[in-house]
mmCIF file with all atom_site columns, C-alpha atoms in Angstrom:
data_model
loop_
_atom_site.group_PDB
_atom_site.id
_atom_site.type_symbol
_atom_site.label_atom_id
_atom_site.label_alt_id
_atom_site.label_comp_id
_atom_site.label_asym_id
_atom_site.label_entity_id
_atom_site.label_seq_id
_atom_site.pdbx_PDB_ins_code
_atom_site.Cartn_x
_atom_site.Cartn_y
_atom_site.Cartn_z
_atom_site.occupancy
_atom_site.B_iso_or_equiv
_atom_site.pdbx_formal_charge
_atom_site.auth_seq_id
_atom_site.auth_comp_id
_atom_site.auth_asym_id
_atom_site.auth_atom_id
_atom_site.pdbx_PDB_model_num
ATOM 1   C CA . UNK A 1 1   ? 33.180 205.165 113.378 1.00 55.00 ? 59  UNK A CA 1
ATOM 2   C CA . UNK A 1 2   ? 31.197 202.250 111.895 1.00 64.00 ? 60  UNK A CA 1
ATOM 3   C CA . UNK A 1 3   ? 28.056 201.069 113.652 1.00 71.00 ? 61  UNK A CA 1
ATOM 4   C CA . UNK A 1 4   ? 28.748 198.131 115.944 1.00 73.00 ? 62  UNK A CA 1
ATOM 5   C CA . UNK A 1 5   ? 27.482 194.806 114.667 1.00 79.00 ? 63  UNK A CA 1
ATOM 6   C CA . UNK A 1 6   ? 25.073 192.820 116.771 1.00 82.00 ? 64  UNK A CA 1
ATOM 7   C CA . UNK A 1 7   ? 26.862 190.005 118.622 1.00 85.00 ? 65  UNK A CA 1
ATOM 8   C CA . UNK A 1 8   ? 25.779 186.548 117.447 1.00 87.00 ? 66  UNK A CA 1
ATOM 9   C CA . UNK A 1 9   ? 24.574 185.516 120.892 1.00 90.00 ? 67  UNK A CA 1
ATOM 10  C CA . UNK A 1 10  ? 21.760 188.097 120.963 1.00 91.00 ? 68  UNK A CA 1
ATOM 11  C CA . UNK A 1 11  ? 18.392 186.455 120.241 1.00 92.00 ? 69  UNK A CA 1
ATOM 12  C CA . UNK A 1 12  ? 16.864 187.546 116.951 1.00 91.00 ? 70  UNK A CA 1
ATOM 13  C CA . UNK A 1 13  ? 13.878 188.927 118.867 1.00 92.00 ? 71  UNK A CA 1
ATOM 14  C CA . UNK A 1 14  ? 16.251 191.390 120.601 1.00 93.00 ? 72  UNK A CA 1
ATOM 15  C CA . UNK A 1 15  ? 17.883 192.739 117.429 1.00 91.00 ? 73  UNK A CA 1
ATOM 16  C CA . UNK A 1 16  ? 15.644 195.821 117.277 1.00 91.00 ? 74  UNK A CA 1
ATOM 17  C CA . UNK A 1 17  ? 16.454 196.707 120.897 1.00 92.00 ? 75  UNK A CA 1
ATOM 18  C CA . UNK A 1 18  ? 20.186 196.483 120.160 1.00 91.00 ? 76  UNK A CA 1
ATOM 19  C CA . UNK A 1 19  ? 19.866 198.747 117.123 1.00 89.00 ? 77  UNK A CA 1
ATOM 20  C CA . UNK A 1 20  ? 17.733 201.225 119.072 1.00 89.00 ? 78  UNK A CA 1
ATOM 21  C CA . UNK A 1 21  ? 20.318 201.339 121.872 1.00 89.00 ? 79  UNK A CA 1
ATOM 22  C CA . UNK A 1 22  ? 23.184 201.934 119.424 1.00 86.00 ? 80  UNK A CA 1
ATOM 23  C CA . UNK A 1 23  ? 21.202 204.652 117.622 1.00 86.00 ? 81  UNK A CA 1
ATOM 24  C CA . UNK A 1 24  ? 20.386 206.324 120.937 1.00 84.00 ? 82  UNK A CA 1
ATOM 25  C CA . UNK A 1 25  ? 24.025 206.343 122.008 1.00 83.00 ? 83  UNK A CA 1
ATOM 26  C CA . UNK A 1 26  ? 25.088 207.728 118.634 1.00 83.00 ? 84  UNK A CA 1
ATOM 27  C CA . UNK A 1 27  ? 22.455 210.463 118.886 1.00 82.00 ? 85  UNK A CA 1
ATOM 28  C CA . UNK A 1 28  ? 24.129 211.483 122.144 1.00 79.00 ? 86  UNK A CA 1
ATOM 29  C CA . UNK A 1 29  ? 27.509 211.573 120.406 1.00 78.00 ? 87  UNK A CA 1
ATOM 30  C CA . UNK A 1 30  ? 28.759 208.387 122.069 1.00 75.00 ? 88  UNK A CA 1
ATOM 31  C CA . UNK A 1 31  ? 30.256 205.916 119.624 1.00 71.00 ? 89  UNK A CA 1
ATOM 32  C CA . UNK A 1 32  ? 32.608 203.951 121.851 1.00 73.00 ? 90  UNK A CA 1
ATOM 33  C CA . UNK A 1 33  ? 33.028 200.253 121.032 1.00 73.00 ? 91  UNK A CA 1
ATOM 34  C CA . UNK A 1 34  ? 32.369 199.395 124.680 1.00 75.00 ? 92  UNK A CA 1
ATOM 35  C CA . UNK A 1 35  ? 28.767 200.433 124.198 1.00 79.00 ? 93  UNK A CA 1
ATOM 36  C CA . UNK A 1 36  ? 28.311 197.518 121.805 1.00 82.00 ? 94  UNK A CA 1
ATOM 37  C CA . UNK A 1 37  ? 28.388 195.145 124.753 1.00 86.00 ? 95  UNK A CA 1
ATOM 38  C CA . UNK A 1 38  ? 26.325 197.424 126.951 1.00 88.00 ? 96  UNK A CA 1
ATOM 39  C CA . UNK A 1 39  ? 23.788 197.559 124.116 1.00 89.00 ? 97  UNK A CA 1
ATOM 40  C CA . UNK A 1 40  ? 23.873 193.796 123.739 1.00 91.00 ? 98  UNK A CA 1
ATOM 41  C CA . UNK A 1 41  ? 23.177 193.296 127.438 1.00 93.00 ? 99  UNK A CA 1
ATOM 42  C CA . UNK A 1 42  ? 20.424 195.894 127.307 1.00 93.00 ? 100 UNK A CA 1
ATOM 43  C CA . UNK A 1 43  ? 18.829 194.193 124.290 1.00 94.00 ? 101 UNK A CA 1
ATOM 44  C CA . UNK A 1 44  ? 18.814 190.787 125.994 1.00 95.00 ? 102 UNK A CA 1
ATOM 45  C CA . UNK A 1 45  ? 17.362 192.178 129.235 1.00 96.00 ? 103 UNK A CA 1
ATOM 46  C CA . UNK A 1 46  ? 14.747 194.287 127.458 1.00 95.00 ? 104 UNK A CA 1
ATOM 47  C CA . UNK A 1 47  ? 13.768 191.248 125.390 1.00 96.00 ? 105 UNK A CA 1
ATOM 48  C CA . UNK A 1 48  ? 13.353 189.231 128.621 1.00 97.00 ? 106 UNK A CA 1
ATOM 49  C CA . UNK A 1 49  ? 11.283 192.038 130.119 1.00 97.00 ? 107 UNK A CA 1
ATOM 50  C CA . UNK A 1 50  ? 8.924  192.204 127.122 1.00 96.00 ? 108 UNK A CA 1
ATOM 51  C CA . UNK A 1 51  ? 8.631  188.388 126.994 1.00 96.00 ? 109 UNK A CA 1
ATOM 52  C CA . UNK A 1 52  ? 7.774  188.275 130.694 1.00 97.00 ? 110 UNK A CA 1
ATOM 53  C CA . UNK A 1 53  ? 5.092  190.950 130.279 1.00 97.00 ? 111 UNK A CA 1
ATOM 54  C CA . UNK A 1 54  ? 3.543  188.993 127.413 1.00 97.00 ? 112 UNK A CA 1
ATOM 55  C CA . UNK A 1 55  ? 3.585  185.808 129.507 1.00 97.00 ? 113 UNK A CA 1
ATOM 56  C CA . UNK A 1 56  ? 1.897  187.588 132.429 1.00 97.00 ? 114 UNK A CA 1
ATOM 57  C CA . UNK A 1 57  ? -0.726 189.073 130.112 1.00 97.00 ? 115 UNK A CA 1
ATOM 58  C CA . UNK A 1 58  ? -1.434 185.628 128.645 1.00 96.00 ? 116 UNK A CA 1
ATOM 59  C CA . UNK A 1 59  ? -1.261 183.524 131.820 1.00 95.00 ? 117 UNK A CA 1
ATOM 60  C CA . UNK A 1 60  ? -1.814 185.933 134.711 1.00 95.00 ? 118 UNK A CA 1
ATOM 61  C CA . UNK A 1 61  ? 0.208  186.825 137.799 1.00 96.00 ? 119 UNK A CA 1
ATOM 62  C CA . UNK A 1 62  ? -0.415 183.408 139.279 1.00 96.00 ? 120 UNK A CA 1
ATOM 63  C CA . UNK A 1 63  ? -0.510 179.927 137.799 1.00 93.00 ? 121 UNK A CA 1
ATOM 64  C CA . UNK A 1 64  ? -1.994 176.683 139.034 1.00 93.00 ? 122 UNK A CA 1
ATOM 65  C CA . UNK A 1 65  ? 0.300  173.676 139.194 1.00 91.00 ? 123 UNK A CA 1
ATOM 66  C CA . UNK A 1 66  ? 0.005  170.200 140.620 1.00 92.00 ? 124 UNK A CA 1
ATOM 67  C CA . UNK A 1 67  ? 1.428  170.099 144.134 1.00 90.00 ? 125 UNK A CA 1
ATOM 68  C CA . UNK A 1 68  ? 3.437  167.292 145.720 1.00 91.00 ? 126 UNK A CA 1
ATOM 69  C CA . UNK A 1 69  ? 0.239  165.727 147.044 1.00 92.00 ? 127 UNK A CA 1
ATOM 70  C CA . UNK A 1 70  ? -1.363 165.821 143.592 1.00 92.00 ? 128 UNK A CA 1
ATOM 71  C CA . UNK A 1 71  ? -3.748 168.681 144.356 1.00 95.00 ? 129 UNK A CA 1
ATOM 72  C CA . UNK A 1 72  ? -3.719 171.976 142.464 1.00 94.00 ? 130 UNK A CA 1
ATOM 73  C CA . UNK A 1 73  ? -1.584 174.697 144.041 1.00 94.00 ? 131 UNK A CA 1
ATOM 74  C CA . UNK A 1 74  ? -1.680 178.368 143.083 1.00 94.00 ? 132 UNK A CA 1
ATOM 75  C CA . UNK A 1 75  ? 1.806  179.899 142.694 1.00 95.00 ? 133 UNK A CA 1
ATOM 76  C CA . UNK A 1 76  ? 3.285  183.098 141.391 1.00 96.00 ? 134 UNK A CA 1
ATOM 77  C CA . UNK A 1 77  ? 3.953  182.955 137.668 1.00 97.00 ? 135 UNK A CA 1
ATOM 78  C CA . UNK A 1 78  ? 7.778  182.684 137.254 1.00 97.00 ? 136 UNK A CA 1
ATOM 79  C CA . UNK A 1 79  ? 7.498  185.448 134.630 1.00 97.00 ? 137 UNK A CA 1
ATOM 80  C CA . UNK A 1 80  ? 6.764  187.912 137.456 1.00 97.00 ? 138 UNK A CA 1
ATOM 81  C CA . UNK A 1 81  ? 10.225 187.313 138.935 1.00 97.00 ? 139 UNK A CA 1
ATOM 82  C CA . UNK A 1 82  ? 11.801 187.375 135.470 1.00 97.00 ? 140 UNK A CA 1
ATOM 83  C CA . UNK A 1 83  ? 10.156 190.735 134.762 1.00 97.00 ? 141 UNK A CA 1
ATOM 84  C CA . UNK A 1 84  ? 11.356 192.202 138.056 1.00 97.00 ? 142 UNK A CA 1
ATOM 85  C CA . UNK A 1 85  ? 14.940 190.991 137.570 1.00 97.00 ? 143 UNK A CA 1
ATOM 86  C CA . UNK A 1 86  ? 15.066 192.217 133.964 1.00 97.00 ? 144 UNK A CA 1
ATOM 87  C CA . UNK A 1 87  ? 13.708 195.637 134.996 1.00 96.00 ? 145 UNK A CA 1
ATOM 88  C CA . UNK A 1 88  ? 16.371 195.950 137.690 1.00 96.00 ? 146 UNK A CA 1
ATOM 89  C CA . UNK A 1 89  ? 19.086 195.042 135.171 1.00 96.00 ? 147 UNK A CA 1
ATOM 90  C CA . UNK A 1 90  ? 17.677 197.437 132.556 1.00 94.00 ? 148 UNK A CA 1
ATOM 91  C CA . UNK A 1 91  ? 17.704 200.301 135.023 1.00 92.00 ? 149 UNK A CA 1
ATOM 92  C CA . UNK A 1 92  ? 21.319 199.559 135.971 1.00 92.00 ? 150 UNK A CA 1
ATOM 93  C CA . UNK A 1 93  ? 22.372 199.507 132.307 1.00 90.00 ? 151 UNK A CA 1
ATOM 94  C CA . UNK A 1 94  ? 20.477 202.761 131.653 1.00 88.00 ? 152 UNK A CA 1
ATOM 95  C CA . UNK A 1 95  ? 22.196 204.311 134.660 1.00 86.00 ? 153 UNK A CA 1
ATOM 96  C CA . UNK A 1 96  ? 25.668 203.074 133.691 1.00 84.00 ? 154 UNK A CA 1
ATOM 97  C CA . UNK A 1 97  ? 25.177 204.225 130.091 1.00 81.00 ? 155 UNK A CA 1
ATOM 98  C CA . UNK A 1 98  ? 24.192 207.753 131.077 1.00 78.00 ? 156 UNK A CA 1
ATOM 99  C CA . UNK A 1 99  ? 20.710 207.383 129.593 1.00 78.00 ? 157 UNK A CA 1
ATOM 100 C CA . UNK A 1 100 ? 18.779 208.307 132.712 1.00 74.00 ? 158 UNK A CA 1
ATOM 101 C CA . UNK A 1 101 ? 18.389 212.025 133.312 1.00 72.00 ? 159 UNK A CA 1
ATOM 102 C CA . UNK A 1 102 ? 20.296 211.910 136.613 1.00 72.00 ? 160 UNK A CA 1
ATOM 103 C CA . UNK A 1 103 ? 23.133 209.662 135.441 1.00 68.00 ? 161 UNK A CA 1
ATOM 104 C CA . UNK A 1 104 ? 23.601 211.703 132.270 1.00 62.00 ? 162 UNK A CA 1
ATOM 105 C CA . UNK A 1 105 ? 23.965 214.811 134.373 1.00 63.00 ? 163 UNK A CA 1
ATOM 106 C CA . UNK A 1 106 ? 26.398 213.046 136.708 1.00 62.00 ? 164 UNK A CA 1
ATOM 107 C CA . UNK A 1 107 ? 28.433 211.608 133.834 1.00 58.00 ? 165 UNK A CA 1
ATOM 108 C CA . UNK A 1 108 ? 28.682 214.545 131.476 1.00 59.00 ? 166 UNK A CA 1
ATOM 109 C CA . UNK A 1 109 ? 26.852 217.487 133.005 1.00 57.00 ? 167 UNK A CA 1
ATOM 110 C CA . UNK A 1 110 ? 24.017 217.303 130.445 1.00 52.00 ? 168 UNK A CA 1
ATOM 111 C CA . UNK A 1 111 ? 20.701 218.943 131.058 1.00 52.00 ? 169 UNK A CA 1
ATOM 112 C CA . UNK A 1 112 ? 18.193 216.598 132.680 1.00 52.00 ? 170 UNK A CA 1
ATOM 113 C CA . UNK A 1 113 ? 15.313 217.622 130.377 1.00 57.00 ? 171 UNK A CA 1
ATOM 114 C CA . UNK A 1 114 ? 17.294 216.806 127.234 1.00 59.00 ? 172 UNK A CA 1
ATOM 115 C CA . UNK A 1 115 ? 18.250 213.350 128.525 1.00 56.00 ? 173 UNK A CA 1
ATOM 116 C CA . UNK A 1 116 ? 14.746 212.605 129.743 1.00 62.00 ? 174 UNK A CA 1
ATOM 117 C CA . UNK A 1 117 ? 13.518 213.266 126.210 1.00 65.00 ? 175 UNK A CA 1
ATOM 118 C CA . UNK A 1 118 ? 16.171 210.943 124.702 1.00 61.00 ? 176 UNK A CA 1
ATOM 119 C CA . UNK A 1 119 ? 15.221 208.137 127.120 1.00 62.00 ? 177 UNK A CA 1
ATOM 120 C CA . UNK A 1 120 ? 11.498 208.690 126.495 1.00 66.00 ? 178 UNK A CA 1
ATOM 121 C CA . UNK A 1 121 ? 12.011 208.541 122.724 1.00 65.00 ? 179 UNK A CA 1
ATOM 122 C CA . UNK A 1 122 ? 14.110 205.377 123.043 1.00 64.00 ? 180 UNK A CA 1
ATOM 123 C CA . UNK A 1 123 ? 11.608 203.509 125.234 1.00 67.00 ? 181 UNK A CA 1
ATOM 124 C CA . UNK A 1 124 ? 8.682  204.458 122.997 1.00 67.00 ? 182 UNK A CA 1
ATOM 125 C CA . UNK A 1 125 ? 10.488 202.893 120.025 1.00 62.00 ? 183 UNK A CA 1
#
């Protein structure tokens, strides 16, 4: 089966994550076309996660904005919420794709150690 092509709506910054996801699925012997869309969603969420981390590193966990009365107000950086939401979505995609050690075992009876190594390799790039 030919490698799935990256959907046009994936940001260019997420292309590597899409390719990595597809390669990981192929290394597990899964080449279903449905995984193209799962990979696309993963790539977008992982891209959001990385962007949020970079924003937090650059601007901190909190930011100062001008309040309604004109005085500075310290608020949580919106990237913190973005990071948390993206992480939750990533974990759901990993679970649904059988990439987590437990879900892989539940889905296809694979050994947990083998799947933990595949996920570790994938996340390390």
